[in-house]
mmCIF file of C-alpha atoms in Angstrom:
data_model
loop_
_atom_site.group_PDB
_atom_site.id
_atom_site.type_symbol
_atom_site.label_atom_id
_atom_site.label_comp_id
_atom_site.label_asym_id
_atom_site.label_seq_id
_atom_site.Cartn_x
_atom_site.Cartn_y
_atom_site.Cartn_z
ATOM 1 C CA MET A 1 -21.185 -15.543 6.279
ATOM 2 C CA LYS A 2 -20.877 -13.149 3.320
ATOM 3 C CA ARG A 3 -18.892 -14.383 0.322
ATOM 4 C CA ILE A 4 -16.048 -12.728 -1.571
ATOM 5 C CA ASN A 5 -14.288 -13.337 -4.883
ATOM 6 C CA ILE A 6 -10.689 -12.224 -5.373
ATOM 7 C CA ILE A 7 -9.567 -11.008 -8.796
ATOM 8 C CA GLY A 8 -5.793 -10.664 -8.756
ATOM 9 C CA THR A 9 -3.817 -12.817 -6.323
ATOM 10 C CA GLY A 10 -0.581 -10.894 -5.921
ATOM 11 C CA ARG A 11 0.708 -9.706 -2.564
ATOM 12 C CA VAL A 12 -2.270 -7.480 -1.705
ATOM 13 C CA GLY A 13 -4.936 -9.923 -2.906
ATOM 14 C CA ARG A 14 -3.298 -12.796 -1.088
ATOM 15 C CA ALA A 15 -2.832 -10.836 2.158
ATOM 16 C CA LEU A 16 -6.371 -9.432 2.246
ATOM 17 C CA GLY A 17 -7.843 -12.772 1.199
ATOM 18 C CA TYR A 18 -6.078 -14.419 4.125
ATOM 19 C CA LEU A 19 -7.343 -11.704 6.463
ATOM 20 C CA TRP A 20 -10.980 -12.123 5.390
ATOM 21 C CA SER A 21 -10.760 -15.893 5.698
ATOM 22 C CA GLU A 22 -8.561 -16.415 8.766
ATOM 23 C CA ARG A 23 -10.452 -13.878 10.887
ATOM 24 C CA LYS A 24 -13.778 -15.334 9.656
ATOM 25 C CA ILE A 25 -14.973 -12.013 8.273
ATOM 26 C CA LEU A 26 -15.788 -13.186 4.753
ATOM 27 C CA GLN A 27 -15.751 -16.551 3.019
ATOM 28 C CA VAL A 28 -13.410 -16.610 0.040
ATOM 29 C CA VAL A 29 -15.243 -18.557 -2.668
ATOM 30 C CA GLY A 30 -13.406 -17.765 -5.906
ATOM 31 C CA LEU A 31 -9.889 -16.697 -6.892
ATOM 32 C CA PHE A 32 -8.851 -15.620 -10.377
ATOM 33 C CA ASP A 33 -5.515 -14.539 -11.761
ATOM 34 C CA ARG A 34 -4.148 -14.699 -15.283
ATOM 35 C CA ASN A 35 -1.223 -16.492 -13.648
ATOM 36 C CA GLN A 36 -2.961 -19.675 -12.550
ATOM 37 C CA GLU A 37 0.065 -20.851 -10.575
ATOM 38 C CA LEU A 38 -0.056 -17.630 -8.540
ATOM 39 C CA ALA A 39 -3.785 -18.114 -7.967
ATOM 40 C CA GLN A 40 -3.193 -21.667 -6.732
ATOM 41 C CA GLN A 41 -0.457 -20.482 -4.375
ATOM 42 C CA ALA A 42 -2.842 -17.876 -2.962
ATOM 43 C CA ARG A 43 -5.570 -20.490 -2.586
ATOM 44 C CA ASP A 44 -3.184 -22.791 -0.706
ATOM 45 C CA TYR A 45 -2.143 -19.932 1.576
ATOM 46 C CA ILE A 46 -5.702 -18.739 2.235
ATOM 47 C CA ALA A 47 -6.916 -22.345 2.525
ATOM 48 C CA GLN A 48 -10.295 -21.423 1.119
ATOM 49 C CA GLY A 49 -12.010 -20.923 -2.213
ATOM 50 C CA THR A 50 -11.710 -22.328 -5.713
ATOM 51 C CA VAL A 51 -9.223 -21.265 -8.368
ATOM 52 C CA CYS A 52 -11.202 -20.139 -11.416
ATOM 53 C CA LYS A 53 -9.809 -20.499 -14.931
ATOM 54 C CA SER A 54 -11.681 -17.423 -16.172
ATOM 55 C CA LEU A 55 -13.781 -14.569 -14.826
ATOM 56 C CA THR A 56 -16.903 -16.321 -16.044
ATOM 57 C CA ASP A 57 -16.175 -19.174 -13.624
ATOM 58 C CA LEU A 58 -16.415 -16.929 -10.555
ATOM 59 C CA PRO A 59 -19.252 -18.080 -8.264
ATOM 60 C CA PRO A 60 -21.915 -15.627 -7.026
ATOM 61 C CA ALA A 61 -20.607 -13.461 -4.183
ATOM 62 C CA ASP A 62 -21.474 -10.463 -2.033
ATOM 63 C CA PHE A 63 -18.080 -8.814 -2.557
ATOM 64 C CA TYR A 64 -15.686 -8.733 -5.522
ATOM 65 C CA MET A 65 -12.176 -7.539 -4.698
ATOM 66 C CA ILE A 66 -10.086 -6.335 -7.648
ATOM 67 C CA SER A 67 -6.494 -6.457 -6.456
ATOM 68 C CA VAL A 68 -4.613 -6.117 -9.739
ATOM 69 C CA PRO A 69 -1.998 -3.465 -10.663
ATOM 70 C CA ASP A 70 -3.444 0.035 -11.097
ATOM 71 C CA ASP A 71 -3.054 0.091 -14.868
ATOM 72 C CA HIS A 72 -5.166 -3.089 -15.191
ATOM 73 C CA ILE A 73 -8.104 -2.121 -12.962
ATOM 74 C CA THR A 74 -10.223 -0.376 -15.596
ATOM 75 C CA ALA A 75 -9.593 -3.169 -18.099
ATOM 76 C CA VAL A 76 -10.791 -5.760 -15.573
ATOM 77 C CA ALA A 77 -13.875 -3.665 -14.861
ATOM 78 C CA LYS A 78 -14.690 -3.468 -18.574
ATOM 79 C CA GLN A 79 -14.273 -7.218 -18.910
ATOM 80 C CA LEU A 80 -16.588 -7.842 -15.951
ATOM 81 C CA ALA A 81 -19.152 -5.499 -17.456
ATOM 82 C CA ARG A 82 -19.103 -7.370 -20.779
ATOM 83 C CA LEU A 83 -19.410 -10.766 -19.105
ATOM 84 C CA THR A 84 -22.296 -9.789 -16.802
ATOM 85 C CA VAL A 85 -21.030 -12.182 -14.116
ATOM 86 C CA LEU A 86 -21.563 -9.895 -11.129
ATOM 87 C CA LYS A 87 -24.281 -10.538 -8.592
ATOM 88 C CA GLN A 88 -26.704 -7.613 -8.459
ATOM 89 C CA HIS A 89 -26.430 -5.313 -5.417
ATOM 90 C CA SER A 90 -23.020 -6.757 -4.571
ATOM 91 C CA VAL A 91 -19.989 -4.616 -3.693
ATOM 92 C CA VAL A 92 -17.134 -4.336 -6.183
ATOM 93 C CA PHE A 93 -14.006 -2.644 -4.861
ATOM 94 C CA HIS A 94 -10.394 -2.208 -5.853
ATOM 95 C CA CYS A 95 -7.339 -1.840 -3.622
ATOM 96 C CA SER A 96 -5.457 0.985 -5.332
ATOM 97 C CA GLY A 97 -4.165 3.791 -3.170
ATOM 98 C CA ALA A 98 -4.053 6.280 -6.045
ATOM 99 C CA LEU A 99 -7.216 5.600 -8.052
ATOM 100 C CA PRO A 100 -10.789 6.482 -7.027
ATOM 101 C CA ALA A 101 -13.689 4.050 -6.992
ATOM 102 C CA ASN A 102 -15.067 5.787 -10.054
ATOM 103 C CA CYS A 103 -12.484 4.059 -12.261
ATOM 104 C CA LEU A 104 -14.947 1.147 -11.974
ATOM 105 C CA ALA A 105 -17.806 3.311 -13.286
ATOM 106 C CA VAL A 106 -18.388 1.044 -16.284
ATOM 107 C CA LEU A 107 -19.868 -1.446 -13.805
ATOM 108 C CA ARG A 108 -22.699 0.839 -12.689
ATOM 109 C CA LYS A 109 -24.918 -0.692 -15.381
ATOM 110 C CA SER A 110 -24.451 -4.022 -13.578
ATOM 111 C CA ASN A 111 -26.405 -2.633 -10.611
ATOM 112 C CA VAL A 112 -23.562 -2.992 -8.111
ATOM 113 C CA TYR A 113 -22.007 -0.694 -5.500
ATOM 114 C CA LEU A 114 -18.462 0.583 -6.017
ATOM 115 C CA ALA A 115 -15.640 1.446 -3.628
ATOM 116 C CA SER A 116 -11.891 1.651 -3.207
ATOM 117 C CA LEU A 117 -10.268 0.206 -0.092
ATOM 118 C CA HIS A 118 -6.574 0.728 0.557
ATOM 119 C CA PRO A 119 -4.543 -0.725 3.445
ATOM 120 C CA VAL A 120 -1.890 1.705 4.694
ATOM 121 C CA LEU A 121 0.727 -1.011 4.878
ATOM 122 C CA SER A 122 3.921 -2.178 3.252
ATOM 123 C CA ILE A 123 2.896 -5.651 2.094
ATOM 124 C CA THR A 124 5.959 -7.709 1.206
ATOM 125 C CA HIS A 125 6.103 -11.328 0.022
ATOM 126 C CA ASN A 126 6.539 -12.592 3.588
ATOM 127 C CA PHE A 127 3.934 -10.237 5.096
ATOM 128 C CA GLN A 128 2.007 -11.463 8.135
ATOM 129 C CA TRP A 129 -0.944 -9.768 9.813
ATOM 130 C CA PRO A 130 -0.419 -8.807 13.457
ATOM 131 C CA ALA A 131 -2.663 -10.415 16.067
ATOM 132 C CA SER A 132 -4.357 -7.054 16.616
ATOM 133 C CA LEU A 133 -5.236 -4.603 13.847
ATOM 134 C CA SER A 134 -5.764 -1.747 16.278
ATOM 135 C CA SER A 135 -2.806 0.152 14.782
ATOM 136 C CA ILE A 136 -3.690 -0.550 11.137
ATOM 137 C CA TYR A 137 -5.353 2.065 8.914
ATOM 138 C CA PHE A 138 -7.520 1.515 5.847
ATOM 139 C CA THR A 139 -8.692 4.383 3.659
ATOM 140 C CA ILE A 140 -12.027 4.044 1.917
ATOM 141 C CA GLU A 141 -14.146 5.963 -0.583
ATOM 142 C CA GLY A 142 -16.947 5.294 -3.023
ATOM 143 C CA ASP A 143 -20.671 4.600 -2.861
ATOM 144 C CA VAL A 144 -22.137 4.998 0.618
ATOM 145 C CA CYS A 145 -23.609 1.498 0.633
ATOM 146 C CA ALA A 146 -20.320 -0.093 -0.444
ATOM 147 C CA CYS A 147 -18.313 1.878 2.129
ATOM 148 C CA ASP A 148 -20.756 0.967 4.884
ATOM 149 C CA ARG A 149 -20.556 -2.748 4.094
ATOM 150 C CA LEU A 150 -16.761 -2.768 3.909
ATOM 151 C CA SER A 151 -16.484 -0.690 7.074
ATOM 152 C CA THR A 152 -18.667 -3.215 8.887
ATOM 153 C CA CYS A 153 -16.197 -5.949 7.904
ATOM 154 C CA LEU A 154 -13.222 -3.958 9.158
ATOM 155 C CA LYS A 155 -14.782 -2.672 12.360
ATOM 156 C CA SER A 156 -14.981 -6.221 13.686
ATOM 157 C CA LEU A 157 -11.169 -6.288 13.413
ATOM 158 C CA ALA A 158 -10.744 -3.050 15.401
ATOM 159 C CA ALA A 159 -8.896 -1.498 12.449
ATOM 160 C CA HIS A 160 -8.965 2.252 11.800
ATOM 161 C CA ILE A 161 -11.170 3.213 8.847
ATOM 162 C CA LEU A 162 -10.483 6.619 7.345
ATOM 163 C CA PRO A 163 -12.844 8.027 4.681
ATOM 164 C CA ILE A 164 -11.029 9.965 1.961
ATOM 165 C CA ALA A 165 -12.418 12.164 -0.816
ATOM 166 C CA CYS A 166 -11.908 10.763 -4.302
ATOM 167 C CA GLU A 167 -10.199 13.980 -5.449
ATOM 168 C CA HIS A 168 -7.551 13.509 -2.739
ATOM 169 C CA LYS A 169 -6.569 9.946 -3.612
ATOM 170 C CA LEU A 170 -3.533 10.851 -5.726
ATOM 171 C CA GLN A 171 -2.140 13.315 -3.179
ATOM 172 C CA TYR A 172 -2.782 10.781 -0.413
ATOM 173 C CA HIS A 173 -0.835 8.128 -2.273
ATOM 174 C CA ILE A 174 2.056 10.510 -2.950
ATOM 175 C CA ALA A 175 2.291 11.064 0.812
ATOM 176 C CA LEU A 176 2.611 7.322 1.413
ATOM 177 C CA VAL A 177 5.269 6.974 -1.287
ATOM 178 C CA PHE A 178 7.353 9.680 0.381
ATOM 179 C CA ALA A 179 6.985 8.143 3.849
ATOM 180 C CA SER A 180 7.516 4.509 2.825
ATOM 181 C CA ASN A 181 9.016 3.848 -0.606
ATOM 182 C CA PHE A 182 11.437 6.769 -0.632
ATOM 183 C CA LEU A 183 12.477 6.024 2.944
ATOM 184 C CA ILE A 184 13.689 2.625 1.761
ATOM 185 C CA SER A 185 15.539 4.251 -1.140
ATOM 186 C CA LEU A 186 17.279 6.622 1.267
ATOM 187 C CA ILE A 187 18.333 3.729 3.500
ATOM 188 C CA ASP A 188 19.750 1.986 0.427
ATOM 189 C CA ILE A 189 21.720 5.136 -0.438
ATOM 190 C CA GLY A 190 23.052 5.301 3.113
ATOM 191 C CA GLN A 191 24.050 1.660 3.030
ATOM 192 C CA GLY A 192 25.891 2.136 -0.230
ATOM 193 C CA LEU A 193 27.865 5.105 1.100
ATOM 194 C CA LEU A 194 28.777 3.225 4.289
ATOM 195 C CA GLN A 195 29.942 0.226 2.257
ATOM 196 C CA SER A 196 32.188 2.583 0.313
ATOM 197 C CA CYS A 197 33.781 3.402 3.679
ATOM 198 C CA GLY A 198 34.638 -0.279 4.111
ATOM 199 C CA ILE A 199 31.718 -1.178 6.379
ATOM 200 C CA GLU A 200 30.167 -4.600 5.719
ATOM 201 C CA ALA A 201 26.654 -4.526 4.202
ATOM 202 C CA GLN A 202 24.741 -6.087 7.104
ATOM 203 C CA GLN A 203 26.618 -4.033 9.656
ATOM 204 C CA ALA A 204 25.764 -0.901 7.693
ATOM 205 C CA LEU A 205 22.073 -1.832 7.766
ATOM 206 C CA ALA A 206 22.258 -2.533 11.494
ATOM 207 C CA MET A 207 23.704 0.938 12.075
ATOM 208 C CA LEU A 208 21.048 2.569 9.932
ATOM 209 C CA GLU A 209 18.290 0.568 11.624
ATOM 210 C CA VAL A 210 19.034 2.124 15.008
ATOM 211 C CA LEU A 211 19.388 5.599 13.536
ATOM 212 C CA SER A 212 16.300 5.525 11.302
ATOM 213 C CA GLU A 213 14.033 3.898 13.889
ATOM 214 C CA LYS A 214 14.927 6.587 16.428
ATOM 215 C CA SER A 215 14.432 9.338 13.859
ATOM 216 C CA VAL A 216 10.989 8.032 12.889
ATOM 217 C CA HIS A 217 10.055 7.635 16.559
ATOM 218 C CA ASN A 218 11.062 11.234 17.265
ATOM 219 C CA ALA A 219 9.257 12.595 14.212
ATOM 220 C CA ILE A 220 6.025 10.881 15.239
ATOM 221 C CA ASN A 221 6.204 11.623 18.952
ATOM 222 C CA ILE A 222 7.817 15.069 19.048
ATOM 223 C CA GLU A 223 6.704 16.315 15.589
ATOM 224 C CA PRO A 224 9.004 16.534 12.547
ATOM 225 C CA SER A 225 10.339 20.079 12.960
ATOM 226 C CA LYS A 226 11.477 19.413 16.533
ATOM 227 C CA ALA A 227 12.925 15.991 15.724
ATOM 228 C CA LEU A 228 15.547 17.301 13.306
ATOM 229 C CA THR A 229 19.212 16.851 14.183
ATOM 230 C CA GLY A 230 22.379 17.167 12.112
ATOM 231 C CA PRO A 231 24.109 19.968 10.198
ATOM 232 C CA ILE A 232 20.993 21.593 8.713
ATOM 233 C CA ALA A 233 19.172 21.701 12.041
ATOM 234 C CA ARG A 234 22.146 23.452 13.674
ATOM 235 C CA GLY A 235 22.752 25.766 10.718
ATOM 236 C CA ASP A 236 26.134 24.346 9.694
ATOM 237 C CA THR A 237 26.038 25.542 6.080
ATOM 238 C CA GLU A 238 29.787 24.991 5.626
ATOM 239 C CA LEU A 239 29.483 21.272 6.327
ATOM 240 C CA VAL A 240 26.422 20.978 4.075
ATOM 241 C CA ALA A 241 28.429 22.592 1.272
ATOM 242 C CA LYS A 242 31.255 20.076 1.827
ATOM 243 C CA HIS A 243 28.738 17.207 1.599
ATOM 244 C CA ILE A 244 27.389 18.524 -1.703
ATOM 245 C CA ASN A 245 30.881 19.133 -3.102
ATOM 246 C CA TYR A 246 31.948 15.579 -2.244
ATOM 247 C CA LEU A 247 28.855 14.080 -3.863
ATOM 248 C CA GLN A 248 29.153 16.305 -6.922
ATOM 249 C CA HIS A 249 32.596 14.884 -7.606
ATOM 250 C CA ASN A 250 31.740 11.277 -6.778
ATOM 251 C CA ASN A 251 28.057 10.829 -7.602
ATOM 252 C CA PRO A 252 26.288 13.810 -9.216
ATOM 253 C CA VAL A 253 22.880 12.086 -9.023
ATOM 254 C CA LEU A 254 23.171 11.806 -5.242
ATOM 255 C CA ALA A 255 24.306 15.438 -5.143
ATOM 256 C CA ASP A 256 21.031 16.471 -6.778
ATOM 257 C CA ILE A 257 19.035 14.351 -4.326
ATOM 258 C CA TYR A 258 20.974 15.830 -1.396
ATOM 259 C CA ARG A 259 20.328 19.399 -2.594
ATOM 260 C CA ALA A 260 16.589 18.797 -2.966
ATOM 261 C CA LEU A 261 16.289 17.175 0.443
ATOM 262 C CA ALA A 262 18.506 19.840 2.044
ATOM 263 C CA ASN A 263 16.177 22.556 0.762
ATOM 264 C CA VAL A 264 13.102 20.771 2.173
ATOM 265 C CA THR A 265 14.892 20.054 5.460
ATOM 266 C CA ASN A 266 16.017 23.676 5.751
ATOM 267 C CA GLN A 267 12.415 24.854 5.382
ATOM 268 C CA LEU A 268 11.327 22.326 8.006
ATOM 269 C CA SER A 269 14.017 23.509 10.444
ATOM 270 C CA GLN A 270 12.624 27.052 10.252
ATOM 271 C CA LYS A 271 9.094 26.135 11.285
#
């Protein structure tokens, strides 16, 4: 079995490490994190590998996964390049959705193959992999050899592997932020407004769960323009104006958000 080291044991590193190990795709041999307690927790969860006190302690491996925050990736790559700890012809990849594989370019002198691999998932602290990965997407880009090797690992899991051009990474990530992160923010706004009406917090979330799940289902299955309902879809400009006026007097920030989204939604309704 091929071996992998994990550099950065936060939510993504821990989740992917567990996937490689539990599905017997790769053997996790080394885990490093500046927070040694976090690394030990990941090791206990993955139930494989050795916690390393420094990058120099990482054992030889076929894959090196850098799963640190985006603004630390290049610094880690530079440190690895200085330490010359990488096994030649191994694959070094990071898990950023926004950055290309080339942010690891300093490692090319180490005679390794570079890639970026990003799971299209919302990985929370209590995240668990489904039994089947047939609905899960991973985007990948970088050196052909690195992409081929990583794709081979994922294909055995029946996951979808989508190549993406390096110049599209930022736009791709923006799309995911709109569809995931901002969706949560909008639900939080809705909950807050409902609570102001005297509705209990959990009941408000339960109401929004039914509404948002149906809306997402319709957008995916009918297509967004045909899934629209509400005042903008039916052209009720008077009611939209009342919404904005209310928010302007009670929460000007939300009024600005409403205006921006109303403009986008109006354009969508005319498609």
